Amino acid sequence: MDRIRISNDATYFPVSLTDVMLAAPLLSRLLLGATLPGKVLQLAALGAYSVSALQDWADRRGIRRIDFLAEFGADLRHLRPMSTEQRAHEVRTLAQRLNREYIAETLPRPELARLVDHHLTNYIASITGQRVETSAEVRNFGLAQLLFPFALGACDFLSGDIAIFRDTGVFEPHVIAHEFCHRKGYHKELEAQVLAYLALVSSGEPLLVQAALCERLHRHVRVLSEEDEERFEQILVSAELRDELREQMMELRPRTSALAGPVADLMRKLYDERMKLTGQNGLSDYDRGFTDFLHTFENSPDARQPVPRGARPEESTRAA
C-alpha cells in the first residue's frame, strides 16, 4: 500500500498562525504602545508558517482523493432528501441503540486524537489504497472561537493547525475526526462530516462508534427542531434518550443571548455565504446534508463501498 507522510510542521509550533495574526498587533499596542513590533512578528510568523505550508503542499501532490459519488453513490449534488417521518424514526432507533450501548469511558484529548487519527487514516486507505499520514496534534484554544462562537473547532487550511474550542463530551471523537479530515485535504464540510462518521462507526471502538451515532442523532434533532431551543429539548425527551446523553446534547443546542446571539447570527450568515461561494450547499451540509448523504448511501445500489458494520441505527447493514 502506498504511503504519503504530510509533515504538518506548523502544528507543532507553540502558537498557531491564526492566533499570531490576530493577537500580535493588539498585544504590541497594549504592551509597547506601538504596532510596528506586532507587524514584524506577523510577517515573521507568516514566513515561517508559509515554509511549512509549502512543504505540506509538496507532500500532498501524490494524494489520491476519494470520489464520493463513485464510492458512496452520493455527493454534494446527489442527495436523496429524508422525510420528516424517516428522521423521526431514526431519532427513536438511534436513541434506543445509544441507551443500550452507552459507555461513560473518556480518554485524554492527546490519546483520543491519536486513536481517531489511526482509524481515520485506515478508513481512507481502505478506499484509496493509500495511507495519508498527518499530524495528530490538537490545540485546546484558538482565537478563532471569538470570531465563530457557534463553532466547536477549527482547522487552518494554510498551516494545518487544529483547535478544539471546548469539551464536547461524547461528541469529541467526531469533532476531532471532522477536523482531521480537513487536515488530510477534505476541505468541504459535508465530506468531512461523512468521512469522520464512517471512519468512527467502522472502527470497532465502542467510544468512537458512540460518538458517531451521537453526532448523527444530534444532526437529525437539529433539522427537526428548526433552530427552536424548546423543540430541540422536546424531541430528545420524547425519544427517551438517557439522561447522561440528553444533557450533553442539550449543551450543543441552539442558544441565544443579548450579546452572543447577534454576533453568532452574523458570523453564521457570513460563513454560510462563504461555504456557498466554495461550491457547498451552506451550513445545512453539517446536518441536513450529512444525514441525507448517509440515507442516500445506505440505500444506494450504485455505491461501491459497503455500509460499515453498525453504521445504520437499526444495525441492519450490508456485509462489510
GROMACS .gro file of N, CA and C in nm, residues 32-176:
model
  435
   32LEU      N    1   0.349   4.776   2.430
   32LEU     CA    2   0.459   4.864   2.387
   32LEU      C    3   0.412   5.000   2.337
   33GLY      N    4   0.281   5.013   2.320
   33GLY     CA    5   0.231   5.141   2.269
   33GLY      C    6   0.261   5.164   2.123
   34ALA      N    7   0.292   5.057   2.050
   34ALA     CA    8   0.326   5.071   1.907
   34ALA      C    9   0.279   4.947   1.833
   35THR      N   10   0.248   4.963   1.706
   35THR     CA   11   0.201   4.850   1.625
   35THR      C   12   0.312   4.785   1.543
   36LEU      N   13   0.424   4.855   1.526
   36LEU     CA   14   0.531   4.802   1.440
   36LEU      C   15   0.584   4.667   1.488
   37PRO      N   16   0.617   4.650   1.616
   37PRO     CA   17   0.666   4.517   1.659
   37PRO      C   18   0.567   4.406   1.627
   38GLY      N   19   0.440   4.435   1.646
   38GLY     CA   20   0.339   4.335   1.616
   38GLY      C   21   0.337   4.300   1.468
   39LYS      N   22   0.352   4.399   1.383
   39LYS     CA   23   0.352   4.374   1.239
   39LYS      C   24   0.476   4.295   1.197
   40VAL      N   25   0.588   4.325   1.261
   40VAL     CA   26   0.710   4.250   1.232
   40VAL      C   27   0.691   4.103   1.271
   41LEU      N   28   0.628   4.082   1.388
   41LEU     CA   29   0.603   3.945   1.434
   41LEU      C   30   0.507   3.874   1.339
   42GLN      N   31   0.406   3.945   1.293
   42GLN     CA   32   0.314   3.887   1.196
   42GLN      C   33   0.386   3.840   1.072
   43LEU      N   34   0.472   3.924   1.017
   43LEU     CA   35   0.544   3.890   0.895
   43LEU      C   36   0.638   3.772   0.918
   44ALA      N   37   0.708   3.772   1.032
   44ALA     CA   38   0.800   3.662   1.063
   44ALA      C   39   0.722   3.531   1.075
   45ALA      N   40   0.607   3.536   1.145
   45ALA     CA   41   0.526   3.415   1.162
   45ALA      C   42   0.472   3.368   1.028
   46LEU      N   43   0.426   3.462   0.945
   46LEU     CA   44   0.372   3.425   0.815
   46LEU      C   45   0.478   3.357   0.730
   47GLY      N   46   0.602   3.407   0.739
   47GLY     CA   47   0.711   3.344   0.663
   47GLY      C   48   0.739   3.202   0.710
   48ALA      N   49   0.744   3.184   0.842
   48ALA     CA   50   0.771   3.051   0.897
   48ALA      C   51   0.659   2.953   0.863
   49TYR      N   52   0.536   2.996   0.879
   49TYR     CA   53   0.423   2.908   0.850
   49TYR      C   54   0.411   2.880   0.701
   50SER      N   55   0.450   2.977   0.619
   50SER     CA   56   0.444   2.957   0.474
   50SER      C   57   0.539   2.847   0.429
   51VAL      N   58   0.656   2.842   0.490
   51VAL     CA   59   0.752   2.736   0.458
   51VAL      C   60   0.690   2.599   0.489
   52SER      N   61   0.625   2.590   0.606
   52SER     CA   62   0.559   2.465   0.644
   52SER      C   63   0.447   2.432   0.547
   53ALA      N   64   0.367   2.534   0.509
   53ALA     CA   65   0.254   2.512   0.418
   53ALA      C   66   0.302   2.467   0.281
   54LEU      N   67   0.410   2.525   0.232
   54LEU     CA   68   0.464   2.485   0.102
   54LEU      C   69   0.514   2.342   0.105
   55GLN      N   70   0.576   2.303   0.218
   55GLN     CA   71   0.622   2.164   0.232
   55GLN      C   72   0.503   2.068   0.232
   56ASP      N   73   0.397   2.107   0.305
   56ASP     CA   74   0.277   2.024   0.308
   56ASP      C   75   0.216   2.012   0.168
   57TRP      N   76   0.213   2.123   0.094
   57TRP     CA   77   0.159   2.122  -0.042
   57TRP      C   78   0.238   2.026  -0.130
   58ALA      N   79   0.371   2.033  -0.119
   58ALA     CA   80   0.455   1.943  -0.198
   58ALA      C   81   0.431   1.798  -0.160
   59ASP      N   82   0.415   1.771  -0.030
   59ASP     CA   83   0.391   1.635   0.016
   59ASP      C   84   0.259   1.580  -0.035
   60ARG      N   85   0.159   1.669  -0.054
   60ARG     CA   86   0.024   1.626  -0.092
   60ARG      C   87   0.008   1.597  -0.241
   61ARG      N   88   0.106   1.626  -0.320
   61ARG     CA   89   0.089   1.618  -0.466
   61ARG      C   90   0.046   1.479  -0.513
   62GLY      N   91   0.088   1.377  -0.444
   62GLY     CA   92   0.055   1.242  -0.490
   62GLY      C   93  -0.068   1.181  -0.425
   63ILE      N   94  -0.145   1.261  -0.351
   63ILE     CA   95  -0.261   1.206  -0.281
   63ILE      C   96  -0.372   1.168  -0.379
   64ARG      N   97  -0.430   1.052  -0.358
   64ARG     CA   98  -0.547   1.009  -0.434
   64ARG      C   99  -0.671   1.040  -0.352
   65ARG      N  100  -0.754   1.128  -0.402
   65ARG     CA  101  -0.873   1.169  -0.329
   65ARG      C  102  -0.990   1.073  -0.357
   66ILE      N  103  -1.079   1.064  -0.262
   66ILE     CA  104  -1.197   0.980  -0.276
   66ILE      C  105  -1.297   1.047  -0.370
   67ASP      N  106  -1.350   0.971  -0.464
   67ASP     CA  107  -1.461   1.016  -0.549
   67ASP      C  108  -1.589   0.974  -0.477
   68PHE      N  109  -1.653   1.069  -0.409
   68PHE     CA  110  -1.766   1.036  -0.322
   68PHE      C  111  -1.884   0.977  -0.399
   69LEU      N  112  -1.914   1.032  -0.516
   69LEU     CA  113  -2.028   0.980  -0.591
   69LEU      C  114  -2.003   0.838  -0.637
   70ALA      N  115  -1.882   0.810  -0.685
   70ALA     CA  116  -1.849   0.676  -0.733
   70ALA      C  117  -1.845   0.575  -0.619
   71GLU      N  118  -1.790   0.615  -0.506
   71GLU     CA  119  -1.771   0.521  -0.395
   71GLU      C  120  -1.898   0.501  -0.311
   72PHE      N  121  -1.971   0.611  -0.289
   72PHE     CA  122  -2.084   0.605  -0.195
   72PHE      C  123  -2.220   0.624  -0.262
   73GLY      N  124  -2.221   0.657  -0.391
   73GLY     CA  125  -2.348   0.682  -0.458
   73GLY      C  126  -2.413   0.812  -0.416
   74ALA      N  127  -2.335   0.903  -0.358
   74ALA     CA  128  -2.386   1.032  -0.310
   74ALA      C  129  -2.273   1.132  -0.304
   75ASP      N  130  -2.306   1.259  -0.323
   75ASP     CA  131  -2.212   1.368  -0.301
   75ASP      C  132  -2.292   1.495  -0.281
   76LEU      N  133  -2.226   1.609  -0.286
   76LEU     CA  134  -2.292   1.736  -0.259
   76LEU      C  135  -2.416   1.760  -0.345
   77ARG      N  136  -2.411   1.714  -0.468
   77ARG     CA  137  -2.520   1.740  -0.563
   77ARG      C  138  -2.612   1.621  -0.585
   78HIS      N  139  -2.583   1.511  -0.521
   78HIS     CA  140  -2.665   1.391  -0.540
   78HIS      C  141  -2.704   1.336  -0.404
   79LEU      N  142  -2.814   1.391  -0.350
   79LEU     CA  143  -2.863   1.352  -0.219
   79LEU      C  144  -3.012   1.321  -0.227
   80ARG      N  145  -3.053   1.217  -0.158
   80ARG     CA  146  -3.195   1.181  -0.151
   80ARG      C  147  -3.251   1.235  -0.020
   81PRO      N  148  -3.336   1.338  -0.027
   81PRO     CA  149  -3.386   1.401   0.097
   81PRO      C  150  -3.465   1.303   0.183
   82MET      N  151  -3.444   1.311   0.312
   82MET     CA  152  -3.520   1.230   0.406
   82MET      C  153  -3.651   1.301   0.440
   83SER      N  154  -3.755   1.223   0.461
   83SER     CA  155  -3.883   1.280   0.506
   83SER      C  156  -3.877   1.303   0.657
   84THR      N  157  -3.970   1.384   0.706
   84THR     CA  158  -3.979   1.408   0.850
   84THR      C  159  -4.003   1.278   0.924
   85GLU      N  160  -4.086   1.191   0.867
   85GLU     CA  161  -4.116   1.062   0.931
   85GLU      C  162  -3.991   0.975   0.940
   86GLN      N  163  -3.910   0.973   0.834
   86GLN     CA  164  -3.788   0.894   0.835
   86GLN      C  165  -3.691   0.946   0.941
   87ARG      N  166  -3.681   1.078   0.952
   87ARG     CA  167  -3.592   1.135   1.053
   87ARG      C  168  -3.641   1.100   1.194
   88ALA      N  169  -3.770   1.113   1.216
   88ALA     CA  170  -3.825   1.082   1.348
   88ALA      C  171  -3.801   0.936   1.384
   89HIS      N  172  -3.812   0.847   1.284
   89HIS     CA  173  -3.788   0.705   1.309
   89HIS      C  174  -3.641   0.682   1.346
   90GLU      N  175  -3.550   0.748   1.276
   90GLU     CA  176  -3.407   0.731   1.308
   90GLU      C  177  -3.375   0.787   1.445
   91VAL      N  178  -3.438   0.896   1.483
   91VAL     CA  179  -3.415   0.952   1.617
   91VAL      C  180  -3.450   0.848   1.722
   92ARG      N  181  -3.564   0.782   1.707
   92ARG     CA  182  -3.606   0.682   1.805
   92ARG      C  183  -3.512   0.562   1.808
   93THR      N  184  -3.474   0.512   1.690
   93THR     CA  185  -3.388   0.393   1.686
   93THR      C  186  -3.246   0.425   1.731
   94LEU      N  187  -3.197   0.544   1.698
   94LEU     CA  188  -3.065   0.585   1.746
   94LEU      C  189  -3.064   0.598   1.897
   95ALA      N  190  -3.169   0.660   1.952
   95ALA     CA  191  -3.178   0.676   2.097
   95ALA      C  192  -3.180   0.540   2.166
   96GLN      N  193  -3.257   0.446   2.113
   96GLN     CA  194  -3.264   0.312   2.173
   96GLN      C  195  -3.128   0.244   2.171
   97ARG      N  196  -3.059   0.255   2.057
   97ARG     CA  197  -2.928   0.189   2.047
   97ARG      C  198  -2.826   0.255   2.140
   98LEU      N  199  -2.826   0.388   2.144
   98LEU     CA  200  -2.731   0.458   2.231
   98LEU      C  201  -2.759   0.429   2.378
   99ASN      N  202  -2.886   0.420   2.414
   99ASN     CA  203  -2.920   0.385   2.553
   99ASN      C  204  -2.867   0.247   2.588
  100ARG      N  205  -2.881   0.155   2.496
  100ARG     CA  206  -2.842   0.016   2.518
  100ARG      C  207  -2.690  -0.001   2.525
  101GLU      N  208  -2.617   0.076   2.443
  101GLU     CA  209  -2.473   0.056   2.430
  101GLU      C  210  -2.391   0.165   2.500
  102TYR      N  211  -2.454   0.246   2.580
  102TYR     CA  212  -2.386   0.361   2.641
  102TYR      C  213  -2.263   0.319   2.721
  103ILE      N  214  -2.155   0.395   2.702
  103ILE     CA  215  -2.035   0.379   2.784
  103ILE      C  216  -1.992   0.517   2.833
  104ALA      N  217  -1.947   0.523   2.956
  104ALA     CA  218  -1.906   0.651   3.015
  104ALA      C  219  -1.756   0.675   3.004
  105GLU      N  220  -1.687   0.590   2.930
  105GLU     CA  221  -1.542   0.599   2.917
  105GLU      C  222  -1.500   0.731   2.854
  106THR      N  223  -1.388   0.786   2.900
  106THR     CA  224  -1.327   0.904   2.839
  106THR      C  225  -1.178   0.880   2.824
  107LEU      N  226  -1.116   0.955   2.735
  107LEU     CA  227  -0.972   0.947   2.715
  107LEU      C  228  -0.915   1.089   2.714
  108PRO      N  229  -0.792   1.108   2.759
  108PRO     CA  230  -0.729   1.239   2.745
  108PRO      C  231  -0.726   1.279   2.598
  109ARG      N  232  -0.740   1.406   2.570
  109ARG     CA  233  -0.751   1.452   2.431
  109ARG      C  234  -0.633   1.407   2.344
  110PRO      N  235  -0.507   1.417   2.387
  110PRO     CA  236  -0.398   1.371   2.300
  110PRO      C  237  -0.409   1.223   2.264
  111GLU      N  238  -0.444   1.140   2.362
  111GLU     CA  239  -0.459   0.996   2.335
  111GLU      C  240  -0.578   0.971   2.243
  112LEU      N  241  -0.687   1.041   2.266
  112LEU     CA  242  -0.805   1.027   2.181
  112LEU      C  243  -0.774   1.070   2.038
  113ALA      N  244  -0.699   1.179   2.023
  113ALA     CA  245  -0.664   1.228   1.890
  113ALA      C  246  -0.582   1.125   1.813
  114ARG      N  247  -0.488   1.061   1.880
  114ARG     CA  248  -0.407   0.959   1.812
  114ARG      C  249  -0.493   0.840   1.770
  115LEU      N  250  -0.586   0.800   1.856
  115LEU     CA  251  -0.675   0.688   1.824
  115LEU      C  252  -0.765   0.722   1.705
  116VAL      N  253  -0.821   0.841   1.708
  116VAL     CA  254  -0.908   0.885   1.597
  116VAL      C  255  -0.830   0.892   1.467
  117ASP      N  256  -0.711   0.950   1.472
  117ASP     CA  257  -0.630   0.962   1.350
  117ASP      C  258  -0.595   0.825   1.293
  118HIS      N  259  -0.567   0.730   1.379
  118HIS     CA  260  -0.534   0.594   1.335
  118HIS      C  261  -0.649   0.534   1.255
  119HIS      N  262  -0.769   0.542   1.308
  119HIS     CA  263  -0.884   0.482   1.241
  119HIS      C  264  -0.925   0.561   1.117
  120LEU      N  265  -0.912   0.692   1.121
  120LEU     CA  266  -0.945   0.772   1.003
  120LEU      C  267  -0.847   0.742   0.890
  121THR      N  268  -0.720   0.734   0.923
  121THR     CA  269  -0.619   0.702   0.821
  121THR      C  270  -0.646   0.565   0.761
  122ASN      N  271  -0.677   0.467   0.846
  122ASN     CA  272  -0.706   0.332   0.796
  122ASN      C  273  -0.830   0.330   0.708
  123TYR      N  274  -0.933   0.404   0.747
  123TYR     CA  275  -1.057   0.402   0.669
  123TYR      C  276  -1.035   0.462   0.529
  124ILE      N  277  -0.970   0.576   0.523
  124ILE     CA  278  -0.944   0.638   0.392
  124ILE      C  279  -0.856   0.546   0.307
  125ALA      N  280  -0.757   0.484   0.371
  125ALA     CA  281  -0.668   0.393   0.297
  125ALA      C  282  -0.743   0.272   0.244
  126SER      N  283  -0.846   0.227   0.315
  126SER     CA  284  -0.924   0.111   0.269
  126SER      C  285  -0.998   0.141   0.139
  127ILE      N  286  -1.018   0.269   0.109
  127ILE     CA  287  -1.087   0.310  -0.013
  127ILE      C  288  -0.988   0.345  -0.123
  128THR      N  289  -0.885   0.422  -0.088
  128THR     CA  290  -0.791   0.472  -0.189
  128THR      C  291  -0.670   0.382  -0.210
  129GLY      N  292  -0.644   0.292  -0.116
  129GLY     CA  293  -0.522   0.210  -0.124
  129GLY      C  294  -0.398   0.290  -0.090
  130GLN      N  295  -0.416   0.400  -0.019
  130GLN     CA  296  -0.304   0.490   0.012
  130GLN      C  297  -0.318   0.543   0.154
  131ARG      N  298  -0.213   0.530   0.234
  131ARG     CA  299  -0.213   0.582   0.371
  131ARG      C  300  -0.163   0.727   0.369
  132VAL      N  301  -0.251   0.820   0.404
  132VAL     CA  302  -0.214   0.961   0.414
  132VAL      C  303  -0.193   0.992   0.562
  133GLU      N  304  -0.067   0.998   0.604
  133GLU     CA  305  -0.033   1.013   0.744
  133GLU      C  306  -0.006   1.159   0.775
  134THR      N  307  -0.079   1.212   0.873
  134THR     CA  308  -0.068   1.352   0.910
  134THR      C  309  -0.049   1.364   1.061
  135SER      N  310  -0.024   1.486   1.105
  135SER     CA  311  -0.007   1.513   1.248
  135SER      C  312  -0.135   1.480   1.324
  136ALA      N  313  -0.120   1.439   1.449
  136ALA     CA  314  -0.235   1.417   1.537
  136ALA      C  315  -0.238   1.523   1.647
  137GLU      N  316  -0.168   1.635   1.625
  137GLU     CA  317  -0.164   1.744   1.723
  137GLU      C  318  -0.295   1.822   1.721
  138VAL      N  319  -0.344   1.855   1.840
  138VAL     CA  320  -0.467   1.934   1.854
  138VAL      C  321  -0.444   2.040   1.960
  139ARG      N  322  -0.477   2.164   1.928
  139ARG     CA  323  -0.467   2.271   2.027
  139ARG      C  324  -0.597   2.280   2.107
  140ASN      N  325  -0.585   2.327   2.231
  140ASN     CA  326  -0.701   2.337   2.319
  140ASN      C  327  -0.764   2.475   2.318
  141PHE      N  328  -0.704   2.567   2.242
  141PHE     CA  329  -0.756   2.703   2.238
  141PHE      C  330  -0.723   2.765   2.103
  142GLY      N  331  -0.811   2.852   2.059
  142GLY     CA  332  -0.785   2.927   1.936
  142GLY      C  333  -0.868   3.054   1.936
  143LEU      N  334  -0.806   3.166   1.897
  143LEU     CA  335  -0.879   3.292   1.895
  143LEU      C  336  -0.993   3.292   1.794
  144ALA      N  337  -0.989   3.196   1.701
  144ALA     CA  338  -1.097   3.189   1.602
  144ALA      C  339  -1.232   3.166   1.668
  145GLN      N  340  -1.232   3.110   1.790
  145GLN     CA  341  -1.359   3.086   1.857
  145GLN      C  342  -1.428   3.217   1.894
  146LEU      N  343  -1.352   3.327   1.902
  146LEU     CA  344  -1.413   3.457   1.927
  146LEU      C  345  -1.486   3.508   1.804
  147LEU      N  346  -1.437   3.468   1.687
  147LEU     CA  347  -1.500   3.509   1.562
  147LEU      C  348  -1.616   3.418   1.524
  148PHE      N  349  -1.606   3.291   1.566
  148PHE     CA  350  -1.710   3.193   1.532
  148PHE      C  351  -1.760   3.128   1.661
  149PRO      N  352  -1.840   3.202   1.741
  149PRO     CA  353  -1.884   3.148   1.871
  149PRO      C  354  -1.972   3.026   1.861
  150PHE      N  355  -2.024   2.996   1.743
  150PHE     CA  356  -2.110   2.879   1.726
  150PHE      C  357  -2.030   2.754   1.691
  151ALA      N  358  -1.900   2.768   1.664
  151ALA     CA  359  -1.819   2.655   1.619
  151ALA      C  360  -1.763   2.577   1.737
  152LEU      N  361  -1.739   2.447   1.715
  152LEU     CA  362  -1.680   2.362   1.818
  152LEU      C  363  -1.530   2.345   1.798
  153GLY      N  364  -1.486   2.364   1.675
  153GLY     CA  365  -1.344   2.351   1.644
  153GLY      C  366  -1.316   2.418   1.511
  154ALA      N  367  -1.187   2.425   1.476
  154ALA     CA  368  -1.150   2.489   1.350
  154ALA      C  369  -1.019   2.432   1.300
  155CYS      N  370  -1.004   2.435   1.168
  155CYS     CA  371  -0.879   2.393   1.104
  155CYS      C  372  -0.832   2.506   1.014
  156ASP      N  373  -0.709   2.549   1.033
  156ASP     CA  374  -0.648   2.650   0.947
  156ASP      C  375  -0.593   2.577   0.824
  157PHE      N  376  -0.654   2.601   0.708
  157PHE     CA  377  -0.616   2.526   0.589
  157PHE      C  378  -0.474   2.558   0.542
  158LEU      N  379  -0.424   2.677   0.578
  158LEU     CA  380  -0.288   2.713   0.538
  158LEU      C  381  -0.185   2.636   0.618
  159SER      N  382  -0.201   2.637   0.751
  159SER     CA  383  -0.100   2.576   0.838
  159SER      C  384  -0.133   2.433   0.880
  160GLY      N  385  -0.259   2.392   0.863
  160GLY     CA  386  -0.299   2.260   0.910
  160GLY      C  387  -0.329   2.257   1.059
  161ASP      N  388  -0.323   2.373   1.124
  161ASP     CA  389  -0.349   2.382   1.267
  161ASP      C  390  -0.494   2.350   1.298
  162ILE      N  391  -0.515   2.278   1.407
  162ILE     CA  392  -0.650   2.244   1.452
  162ILE      C  393  -0.665   2.283   1.598
  163ALA      N  394  -0.778   2.346   1.630
  163ALA     CA  395  -0.809   2.379   1.768
  163ALA      C  396  -0.950   2.329   1.799
  164ILE      N  397  -0.966   2.267   1.914
  164ILE     CA  398  -1.096   2.227   1.965
  164ILE      C  399  -1.131   2.325   2.076
  165PHE      N  400  -1.243   2.395   2.062
  165PHE     CA  401  -1.270   2.511   2.145
  165PHE      C  402  -1.323   2.478   2.284
  166ARG      N  403  -1.385   2.364   2.301
  166ARG     CA  404  -1.436   2.330   2.434
  166ARG      C  405  -1.457   2.179   2.443
  167ASP      N  406  -1.475   2.133   2.564
  167ASP     CA  407  -1.501   1.991   2.587
  167ASP      C  408  -1.641   1.958   2.537
  168THR      N  409  -1.649   1.864   2.445
  168THR     CA  410  -1.779   1.828   2.389
  168THR      C  411  -1.822   1.687   2.429
  169GLY      N  412  -1.757   1.630   2.529
  169GLY     CA  413  -1.801   1.502   2.585
  169GLY      C  414  -1.805   1.390   2.483
  170VAL      N  415  -1.921   1.326   2.471
  170VAL     CA  416  -1.933   1.210   2.383
  170VAL      C  417  -1.911   1.247   2.236
  171PHE      N  418  -1.924   1.375   2.201
  171PHE     CA  419  -1.908   1.418   2.063
  171PHE      C  420  -1.762   1.439   2.023
  172GLU      N  421  -1.672   1.446   2.121
  172GLU     CA  422  -1.535   1.489   2.092
  172GLU      C  423  -1.463   1.403   1.987
  173PRO      N  424  -1.476   1.269   1.987
  173PRO     CA  425  -1.410   1.193   1.881
  173PRO      C  426  -1.453   1.236   1.742
  174HIS      N  427  -1.582   1.266   1.725
  174HIS     CA  428  -1.629   1.307   1.592
  174HIS      C  429  -1.581   1.448   1.558
  175VAL      N  430  -1.579   1.538   1.656
  175VAL     CA  431  -1.529   1.673   1.631
  175VAL      C  432  -1.383   1.667   1.586
  176ILE      N  433  -1.303   1.587   1.654
  176ILE     CA  434  -1.162   1.573   1.618
  176ILE      C  435  -1.148   1.509   1.480
   0.00000   0.00000   0.00000
